[in-house]
């Protein structure tokens, strides 16, 4: 009888997944894109990833040590932030810039707002935005096979569509760009892992990408919707950044609104903005309106009496 009747406080429903396991599966899902980055960009890409991950873990440990807080480095969230930051950087980025970006992500964006679960925007994307503003040239210098050149989105922005690489190069990853965004195939493998383990749902990535595809036709972009989807960091952002538990709406309806907003902003920036890519800023802007979306889409309490004017 004692085993059948257990009295305890809420919550009464427990999931076998904890933060460490979720972050572990996210790291596993990110692994194919990382391997593709190393394959196409060389060992320099692996070094950038190692610097970012180590820096984020160390800064989190030191910050919590200084404030005499329990260490949370074992939950792997700092490692995920470091790897995502590295995936949003060119492989030629100086290491000291990667270290400062990691410091900004962990201390300014994450821990000054209260740590894991309290940050209002994605730390890795905020650090990328800071680095892009501070060091625009190193952050937009792209190489492939040892030769510097523009990304496909930059060629589209310049109107040089006759110089665009073939679609299969975008799918496999043989194009210049950030470390983690180069191979659409590797990112889709990671997407499959996250869906299979039920770490994320399909709604935000699919709605985000579909919105960009539809609007690229409506705005008469000079490439096909599929080329638009495979270019730049759209898949990386839609799968791994826009699905962050902390900075996305709680309800399904809210998540769809969030994804549509990301798609609209990304396409507007790509089409009329001064920057050829718009994924990072679209997610960061929508992160800021998540409290409003949650307020508008929260379900009514069962049995609540409606307020009449």
PDB file of N, CA and C in Angstrom, residues 69-149:
ATOM      1  N   UNK A  69      27.325  30.903  -6.780  1.00  0.00           N
ATOM      2  CA  UNK A  69      26.126  30.170  -7.188  1.00  0.00           C
ATOM      3  C   UNK A  69      26.501  28.724  -7.509  1.00  0.00           C
ATOM      4  N   UNK A  70      25.544  27.805  -7.445  1.00  0.00           N
ATOM      5  CA  UNK A  70      25.843  26.428  -7.871  1.00  0.00           C
ATOM      6  C   UNK A  70      26.218  26.384  -9.352  1.00  0.00           C
ATOM      7  N   UNK A  71      27.208  25.593  -9.672  1.00  0.00           N
ATOM      8  CA  UNK A  71      27.647  25.498 -11.068  1.00  0.00           C
ATOM      9  C   UNK A  71      26.621  24.745 -11.917  1.00  0.00           C
ATOM     10  N   UNK A  72      26.346  25.296 -13.112  1.00  0.00           N
ATOM     11  CA  UNK A  72      25.386  24.661 -14.021  1.00  0.00           C
ATOM     12  C   UNK A  72      26.048  24.204 -15.321  1.00  0.00           C
ATOM     13  N   UNK A  73      27.370  24.146 -15.336  1.00  0.00           N
ATOM     14  CA  UNK A  73      28.045  23.777 -16.585  1.00  0.00           C
ATOM     15  C   UNK A  73      27.731  22.343 -16.995  1.00  0.00           C
ATOM     16  N   UNK A  74      27.370  21.502 -16.026  1.00  0.00           N
ATOM     17  CA  UNK A  74      27.076  20.113 -16.359  1.00  0.00           C
ATOM     18  C   UNK A  74      25.754  19.927 -17.091  1.00  0.00           C
ATOM     19  N   UNK A  75      24.907  20.979 -17.130  1.00  0.00           N
ATOM     20  CA  UNK A  75      23.651  20.819 -17.874  1.00  0.00           C
ATOM     21  C   UNK A  75      23.849  20.968 -19.384  1.00  0.00           C
ATOM     22  N   UNK A  76      25.076  21.295 -19.801  1.00  0.00           N
ATOM     23  CA  UNK A  76      25.480  21.358 -21.216  1.00  0.00           C
ATOM     24  C   UNK A  76      24.887  22.539 -21.979  1.00  0.00           C
ATOM     25  N   UNK A  77      24.117  23.407 -21.327  1.00  0.00           N
ATOM     26  CA  UNK A  77      23.542  24.539 -22.052  1.00  0.00           C
ATOM     27  C   UNK A  77      24.630  25.503 -22.526  1.00  0.00           C
ATOM     28  N   UNK A  78      25.684  25.686 -21.735  1.00  0.00           N
ATOM     29  CA  UNK A  78      26.785  26.561 -22.156  1.00  0.00           C
ATOM     30  C   UNK A  78      27.498  25.988 -23.378  1.00  0.00           C
ATOM     31  N   UNK A  79      27.664  24.673 -23.409  1.00  0.00           N
ATOM     32  CA  UNK A  79      28.302  24.046 -24.578  1.00  0.00           C
ATOM     33  C   UNK A  79      27.453  24.226 -25.827  1.00  0.00           C
ATOM     34  N   UNK A  80      26.119  24.113 -25.683  1.00  0.00           N
ATOM     35  CA  UNK A  80      25.231  24.320 -26.835  1.00  0.00           C
ATOM     36  C   UNK A  80      25.334  25.757 -27.338  1.00  0.00           C
ATOM     37  N   UNK A  81      25.336  26.724 -26.398  1.00  0.00           N
ATOM     38  CA  UNK A  81      25.466  28.127 -26.805  1.00  0.00           C
ATOM     39  C   UNK A  81      26.779  28.363 -27.534  1.00  0.00           C
ATOM     40  N   UNK A  82      27.865  27.801 -27.017  1.00  0.00           N
ATOM     41  CA  UNK A  82      29.163  27.975 -27.660  1.00  0.00           C
ATOM     42  C   UNK A  82      29.202  27.379 -29.055  1.00  0.00           C
ATOM     43  N   UNK A  83      28.610  26.194 -29.204  1.00  0.00           N
ATOM     44  CA  UNK A  83      28.620  25.553 -30.524  1.00  0.00           C
ATOM     45  C   UNK A  83      27.745  26.326 -31.515  1.00  0.00           C
ATOM     46  N   UNK A  84      26.581  26.806 -31.050  1.00  0.00           N
ATOM     47  CA  UNK A  84      25.715  27.585 -31.942  1.00  0.00           C
ATOM     48  C   UNK A  84      26.388  28.897 -32.344  1.00  0.00           C
ATOM     49  N   UNK A  85      27.091  29.511 -31.403  1.00  0.00           N
ATOM     50  CA  UNK A  85      27.820  30.735 -31.759  1.00  0.00           C
ATOM     51  C   UNK A  85      28.864  30.439 -32.825  1.00  0.00           C
ATOM     52  N   UNK A  86      29.633  29.362 -32.645  1.00  0.00           N
ATOM     53  CA  UNK A  86      30.646  28.999 -33.641  1.00  0.00           C
ATOM     54  C   UNK A  86      30.020  28.732 -35.007  1.00  0.00           C
ATOM     55  N   UNK A  87      28.852  28.108 -35.018  1.00  0.00           N
ATOM     56  CA  UNK A  87      28.178  27.806 -36.283  1.00  0.00           C
ATOM     57  C   UNK A  87      27.742  29.075 -37.006  1.00  0.00           C
ATOM     58  N   UNK A  88      27.635  30.188 -36.278  1.00  0.00           N
ATOM     59  CA  UNK A  88      27.231  31.460 -36.883  1.00  0.00           C
ATOM     60  C   UNK A  88      28.413  32.361 -37.209  1.00  0.00           C
ATOM     61  N   UNK A  89      29.613  31.803 -37.186  1.00  0.00           N
ATOM     62  CA  UNK A  89      30.823  32.585 -37.463  1.00  0.00           C
ATOM     63  C   UNK A  89      31.518  32.040 -38.697  1.00  0.00           C
ATOM     64  N   UNK A  90      32.238  32.913 -39.415  1.00  0.00           N
ATOM     65  CA  UNK A  90      33.061  32.398 -40.528  1.00  0.00           C
ATOM     66  C   UNK A  90      34.260  31.640 -39.967  1.00  0.00           C
ATOM     67  N   UNK A  91      34.774  30.655 -40.697  1.00  0.00           N
ATOM     68  CA  UNK A  91      35.901  29.862 -40.165  1.00  0.00           C
ATOM     69  C   UNK A  91      37.181  30.659 -40.005  1.00  0.00           C
ATOM     70  N   UNK A  92      37.263  31.818 -40.646  1.00  0.00           N
ATOM     71  CA  UNK A  92      38.488  32.630 -40.565  1.00  0.00           C
ATOM     72  C   UNK A  92      38.439  33.647 -39.425  1.00  0.00           C
ATOM     73  N   UNK A  93      37.421  33.633 -38.606  1.00  0.00           N
ATOM     74  CA  UNK A  93      37.286  34.641 -37.542  1.00  0.00           C
ATOM     75  C   UNK A  93      38.472  34.533 -36.581  1.00  0.00           C
ATOM     76  N   UNK A  94      39.099  35.654 -36.206  1.00  0.00           N
ATOM     77  CA  UNK A  94      40.180  35.579 -35.201  1.00  0.00           C
ATOM     78  C   UNK A  94      39.667  34.990 -33.886  1.00  0.00           C
ATOM     79  N   UNK A  95      40.540  34.210 -33.240  1.00  0.00           N
ATOM     80  CA  UNK A  95      40.103  33.516 -32.026  1.00  0.00           C
ATOM     81  C   UNK A  95      39.708  34.487 -30.914  1.00  0.00           C
ATOM     82  N   UNK A  96      40.411  35.619 -30.798  1.00  0.00           N
ATOM     83  CA  UNK A  96      40.098  36.542 -29.704  1.00  0.00           C
ATOM     84  C   UNK A  96      38.697  37.141 -29.875  1.00  0.00           C
ATOM     85  N   UNK A  97      38.270  37.304 -31.128  1.00  0.00           N
ATOM     86  CA  UNK A  97      36.906  37.788 -31.354  1.00  0.00           C
ATOM     87  C   UNK A  97      35.886  36.724 -30.926  1.00  0.00           C
ATOM     88  N   UNK A  98      36.196  35.476 -31.216  1.00  0.00           N
ATOM     89  CA  UNK A  98      35.298  34.387 -30.802  1.00  0.00           C
ATOM     90  C   UNK A  98      35.193  34.329 -29.274  1.00  0.00           C
ATOM     91  N   UNK A  99      36.300  34.580 -28.574  1.00  0.00           N
ATOM     92  CA  UNK A  99      36.291  34.573 -27.106  1.00  0.00           C
ATOM     93  C   UNK A  99      35.425  35.718 -26.573  1.00  0.00           C
ATOM     94  N   UNK A 100      35.577  36.919 -27.150  1.00  0.00           N
ATOM     95  CA  UNK A 100      34.764  38.051 -26.695  1.00  0.00           C
ATOM     96  C   UNK A 100      33.279  37.839 -27.021  1.00  0.00           C
ATOM     97  N   UNK A 101      33.001  37.225 -28.151  1.00  0.00           N
ATOM     98  CA  UNK A 101      31.609  36.900 -28.475  1.00  0.00           C
ATOM     99  C   UNK A 101      31.021  35.932 -27.470  1.00  0.00           C
ATOM    100  N   UNK A 102      31.818  34.962 -27.051  1.00  0.00           N
ATOM    101  CA  UNK A 102      31.358  33.997 -26.040  1.00  0.00           C
ATOM    102  C   UNK A 102      31.106  34.689 -24.708  1.00  0.00           C
ATOM    103  N   UNK A 103      31.989  35.621 -24.345  1.00  0.00           N
ATOM    104  CA  UNK A 103      31.812  36.388 -23.101  1.00  0.00           C
ATOM    105  C   UNK A 103      30.502  37.176 -23.140  1.00  0.00           C
ATOM    106  N   UNK A 104      30.229  37.810 -24.262  1.00  0.00           N
ATOM    107  CA  UNK A 104      28.992  38.591 -24.404  1.00  0.00           C
ATOM    108  C   UNK A 104      27.763  37.674 -24.295  1.00  0.00           C
ATOM    109  N   UNK A 105      27.828  36.524 -24.955  1.00  0.00           N
ATOM    110  CA  UNK A 105      26.683  35.603 -24.942  1.00  0.00           C
ATOM    111  C   UNK A 105      26.385  35.105 -23.537  1.00  0.00           C
ATOM    112  N   UNK A 106      27.432  34.682 -22.826  1.00  0.00           N
ATOM    113  CA  UNK A 106      27.207  34.033 -21.545  1.00  0.00           C
ATOM    114  C   UNK A 106      26.925  35.018 -20.412  1.00  0.00           C
ATOM    115  N   UNK A 107      27.691  36.103 -20.357  1.00  0.00           N
ATOM    116  CA  UNK A 107      27.565  37.018 -19.216  1.00  0.00           C
ATOM    117  C   UNK A 107      26.482  38.063 -19.455  1.00  0.00           C
ATOM    118  N   UNK A 108      26.568  38.780 -20.584  1.00  0.00           N
ATOM    119  CA  UNK A 108      25.644  39.896 -20.828  1.00  0.00           C
ATOM    120  C   UNK A 108      24.241  39.394 -21.164  1.00  0.00           C
ATOM    121  N   UNK A 109      24.145  38.455 -22.099  1.00  0.00           N
ATOM    122  CA  UNK A 109      22.826  38.042 -22.595  1.00  0.00           C
ATOM    123  C   UNK A 109      22.177  36.996 -21.689  1.00  0.00           C
ATOM    124  N   UNK A 110      22.985  36.078 -21.154  1.00  0.00           N
ATOM    125  CA  UNK A 110      22.403  34.985 -20.363  1.00  0.00           C
ATOM    126  C   UNK A 110      22.366  35.288 -18.867  1.00  0.00           C
ATOM    127  N   UNK A 111      23.518  35.504 -18.255  1.00  0.00           N
ATOM    128  CA  UNK A 111      23.547  35.542 -16.789  1.00  0.00           C
ATOM    129  C   UNK A 111      23.130  36.880 -16.197  1.00  0.00           C
ATOM    130  N   UNK A 112      23.315  37.987 -16.880  1.00  0.00           N
ATOM    131  CA  UNK A 112      22.834  39.260 -16.335  1.00  0.00           C
ATOM    132  C   UNK A 112      21.312  39.308 -16.294  1.00  0.00           C
ATOM    133  N   UNK A 113      20.661  38.436 -17.043  1.00  0.00           N
ATOM    134  CA  UNK A 113      19.195  38.361 -17.011  1.00  0.00           C
ATOM    135  C   UNK A 113      18.698  37.230 -16.111  1.00  0.00           C
ATOM    136  N   UNK A 114      19.629  36.544 -15.439  1.00  0.00           N
ATOM    137  CA  UNK A 114      19.201  35.529 -14.472  1.00  0.00           C
ATOM    138  C   UNK A 114      19.628  34.114 -14.790  1.00  0.00           C
ATOM    139  N   UNK A 115      20.308  33.889 -15.901  1.00  0.00           N
ATOM    140  CA  UNK A 115      20.766  32.543 -16.228  1.00  0.00           C
ATOM    141  C   UNK A 115      19.796  31.780 -17.109  1.00  0.00           C
ATOM    142  N   UNK A 116      20.021  30.477 -17.218  1.00  0.00           N
ATOM    143  CA  UNK A 116      19.214  29.625 -18.093  1.00  0.00           C
ATOM    144  C   UNK A 116      17.725  29.729 -17.742  1.00  0.00           C
ATOM    145  N   UNK A 117      16.918  29.996 -18.774  1.00  0.00           N
ATOM    146  CA  UNK A 117      15.478  30.120 -18.568  1.00  0.00           C
ATOM    147  C   UNK A 117      15.018  31.542 -18.367  1.00  0.00           C
ATOM    148  N   UNK A 118      15.943  32.485 -18.210  1.00  0.00           N
ATOM    149  CA  UNK A 118      15.563  33.880 -17.937  1.00  0.00           C
ATOM    150  C   UNK A 118      15.991  34.839 -19.041  1.00  0.00           C
ATOM    151  N   UNK A 119      16.858  34.418 -19.945  1.00  0.00           N
ATOM    152  CA  UNK A 119      17.307  35.312 -21.014  1.00  0.00           C
ATOM    153  C   UNK A 119      16.145  35.610 -21.958  1.00  0.00           C
ATOM    154  N   UNK A 120      16.094  36.857 -22.467  1.00  0.00           N
ATOM    155  CA  UNK A 120      14.960  37.267 -23.296  1.00  0.00           C
ATOM    156  C   UNK A 120      15.229  37.078 -24.786  1.00  0.00           C
ATOM    157  N   UNK A 121      16.485  36.932 -25.171  1.00  0.00           N
ATOM    158  CA  UNK A 121      16.821  36.648 -26.569  1.00  0.00           C
ATOM    159  C   UNK A 121      17.825  35.509 -26.603  1.00  0.00           C
ATOM    160  N   UNK A 122      17.992  34.934 -27.783  1.00  0.00           N
ATOM    161  CA  UNK A 122      18.932  33.826 -27.950  1.00  0.00           C
ATOM    162  C   UNK A 122      20.365  34.333 -27.741  1.00  0.00           C
ATOM    163  N   UNK A 123      21.120  33.793 -26.784  1.00  0.00           N
ATOM    164  CA  UNK A 123      22.470  34.310 -26.503  1.00  0.00           C
ATOM    165  C   UNK A 123      23.419  34.223 -27.696  1.00  0.00           C
ATOM    166  N   UNK A 124      23.399  33.127 -28.412  1.00  0.00           N
ATOM    167  CA  UNK A 124      24.324  32.964 -29.541  1.00  0.00           C
ATOM    168  C   UNK A 124      24.025  33.975 -30.649  1.00  0.00           C
ATOM    169  N   UNK A 125      22.746  34.183 -30.942  1.00  0.00           N
ATOM    170  CA  UNK A 125      22.391  35.128 -31.994  1.00  0.00           C
ATOM    171  C   UNK A 125      22.682  36.566 -31.569  1.00  0.00           C
ATOM    172  N   UNK A 126      22.446  36.879 -30.300  1.00  0.00           N
ATOM    173  CA  UNK A 126      22.758  38.230 -29.816  1.00  0.00           C
ATOM    174  C   UNK A 126      24.265  38.486 -29.895  1.00  0.00           C
ATOM    175  N   UNK A 127      25.062  37.471 -29.571  1.00  0.00           N
ATOM    176  CA  UNK A 127      26.514  37.626 -29.675  1.00  0.00           C
ATOM    177  C   UNK A 127      26.936  37.799 -31.126  1.00  0.00           C
ATOM    178  N   UNK A 128      26.304  37.072 -32.027  1.00  0.00           N
ATOM    179  CA  UNK A 128      26.623  37.238 -33.452  1.00  0.00           C
ATOM    180  C   UNK A 128      26.282  38.650 -33.917  1.00  0.00           C
ATOM    181  N   UNK A 129      25.123  39.180 -33.482  1.00  0.00           N
ATOM    182  CA  UNK A 129      24.742  40.540 -33.866  1.00  0.00           C
ATOM    183  C   UNK A 129      25.748  41.550 -33.336  1.00  0.00           C
ATOM    184  N   UNK A 130      26.198  41.347 -32.075  1.00  0.00           N
ATOM    185  CA  UNK A 130      27.197  42.246 -31.508  1.00  0.00           C
ATOM    186  C   UNK A 130      28.494  42.194 -32.309  1.00  0.00           C
ATOM    187  N   UNK A 131      28.927  40.994 -32.660  1.00  0.00           N
ATOM    188  CA  UNK A 131      30.184  40.840 -33.395  1.00  0.00           C
ATOM    189  C   UNK A 131      30.069  41.413 -34.800  1.00  0.00           C
ATOM    190  N   UNK A 132      28.901  41.252 -35.428  1.00  0.00           N
ATOM    191  CA  UNK A 132      28.704  41.777 -36.775  1.00  0.00           C
ATOM    192  C   UNK A 132      28.756  43.304 -36.773  1.00  0.00           C
ATOM    193  N   UNK A 133      28.263  43.915 -35.704  1.00  0.00           N
ATOM    194  CA  UNK A 133      28.314  45.371 -35.583  1.00  0.00           C
ATOM    195  C   UNK A 133      29.728  45.851 -35.254  1.00  0.00           C
ATOM    196  N   UNK A 134      30.424  45.102 -34.421  1.00  0.00           N
ATOM    197  CA  UNK A 134      31.752  45.528 -33.957  1.00  0.00           C
ATOM    198  C   UNK A 134      32.852  45.264 -34.973  1.00  0.00           C
ATOM    199  N   UNK A 135      32.791  44.119 -35.638  1.00  0.00           N
ATOM    200  CA  UNK A 135      33.852  43.735 -36.576  1.00  0.00           C
ATOM    201  C   UNK A 135      33.225  43.260 -37.891  1.00  0.00           C
ATOM    202  N   UNK A 136      32.682  44.200 -38.688  1.00  0.00           N
ATOM    203  CA  UNK A 136      31.928  43.797 -39.891  1.00  0.00           C
ATOM    204  C   UNK A 136      32.783  43.104 -40.955  1.00  0.00           C
ATOM    205  N   UNK A 137      34.045  43.499 -41.078  1.00  0.00           N
ATOM    206  CA  UNK A 137      34.862  42.893 -42.149  1.00  0.00           C
ATOM    207  C   UNK A 137      35.210  41.438 -41.836  1.00  0.00           C
ATOM    208  N   UNK A 138      35.800  41.129 -40.653  1.00  0.00           N
ATOM    209  CA  UNK A 138      36.088  39.712 -40.369  1.00  0.00           C
ATOM    210  C   UNK A 138      34.832  38.843 -40.317  1.00  0.00           C
ATOM    211  N   UNK A 139      33.705  39.453 -39.955  1.00  0.00           N
ATOM    212  CA  UNK A 139      32.464  38.673 -39.842  1.00  0.00           C
ATOM    213  C   UNK A 139      31.801  38.420 -41.197  1.00  0.00           C
ATOM    214  N   UNK A 140      32.275  39.095 -42.238  1.00  0.00           N
ATOM    215  CA  UNK A 140      31.684  38.897 -43.572  1.00  0.00           C
ATOM    216  C   UNK A 140      32.743  38.529 -44.607  1.00  0.00           C
ATOM    217  N   UNK A 141      33.826  37.905 -44.144  1.00  0.00           N
ATOM    218  CA  UNK A 141      34.861  37.419 -45.053  1.00  0.00           C
ATOM    219  C   UNK A 141      34.694  35.914 -45.193  1.00  0.00           C
ATOM    220  N   UNK A 142      34.339  35.475 -46.393  1.00  0.00           N
ATOM    221  CA  UNK A 142      34.008  34.069 -46.599  1.00  0.00           C
ATOM    222  C   UNK A 142      35.023  33.416 -47.524  1.00  0.00           C
ATOM    223  N   UNK A 143      35.395  32.202 -47.248  1.00  0.00           N
ATOM    224  CA  UNK A 143      36.321  31.454 -48.092  1.00  0.00           C
ATOM    225  C   UNK A 143      35.789  30.049 -48.330  1.00  0.00           C
ATOM    226  N   UNK A 144      36.116  29.524 -49.472  1.00  0.00           N
ATOM    227  CA  UNK A 144      35.845  28.116 -49.779  1.00  0.00           C
ATOM    228  C   UNK A 144      36.971  27.640 -50.688  1.00  0.00           C
ATOM    229  N   UNK A 145      37.581  26.526 -50.362  1.00  0.00           N
ATOM    230  CA  UNK A 145      38.742  25.999 -51.080  1.00  0.00           C
ATOM    231  C   UNK A 145      39.890  27.004 -51.079  1.00  0.00           C
ATOM    232  N   UNK A 146      40.026  27.781 -50.002  1.00  0.00           N
ATOM    233  CA  UNK A 146      41.122  28.738 -49.872  1.00  0.00           C
ATOM    234  C   UNK A 146      40.935  30.018 -50.659  1.00  0.00           C
ATOM    235  N   UNK A 147      39.784  30.199 -51.293  1.00  0.00           N
ATOM    236  CA  UNK A 147      39.533  31.386 -52.118  1.00  0.00           C
ATOM    237  C   UNK A 147      38.411  32.195 -51.484  1.00  0.00           C
ATOM    238  N   UNK A 148      38.644  33.508 -51.302  1.00  0.00           N
ATOM    239  CA  UNK A 148      37.618  34.375 -50.741  1.00  0.00           C
ATOM    240  C   UNK A 148      36.590  34.738 -51.797  1.00  0.00           C
ATOM    241  N   UNK A 149      35.352  34.893 -51.370  1.00  0.00           N
ATOM    242  CA  UNK A 149      34.304  35.253 -52.324  1.00  0.00           C
ATOM    243  C   UNK A 149      33.005  35.507 -51.610  1.00  0.00           C
TER     244      UNK A 149
END
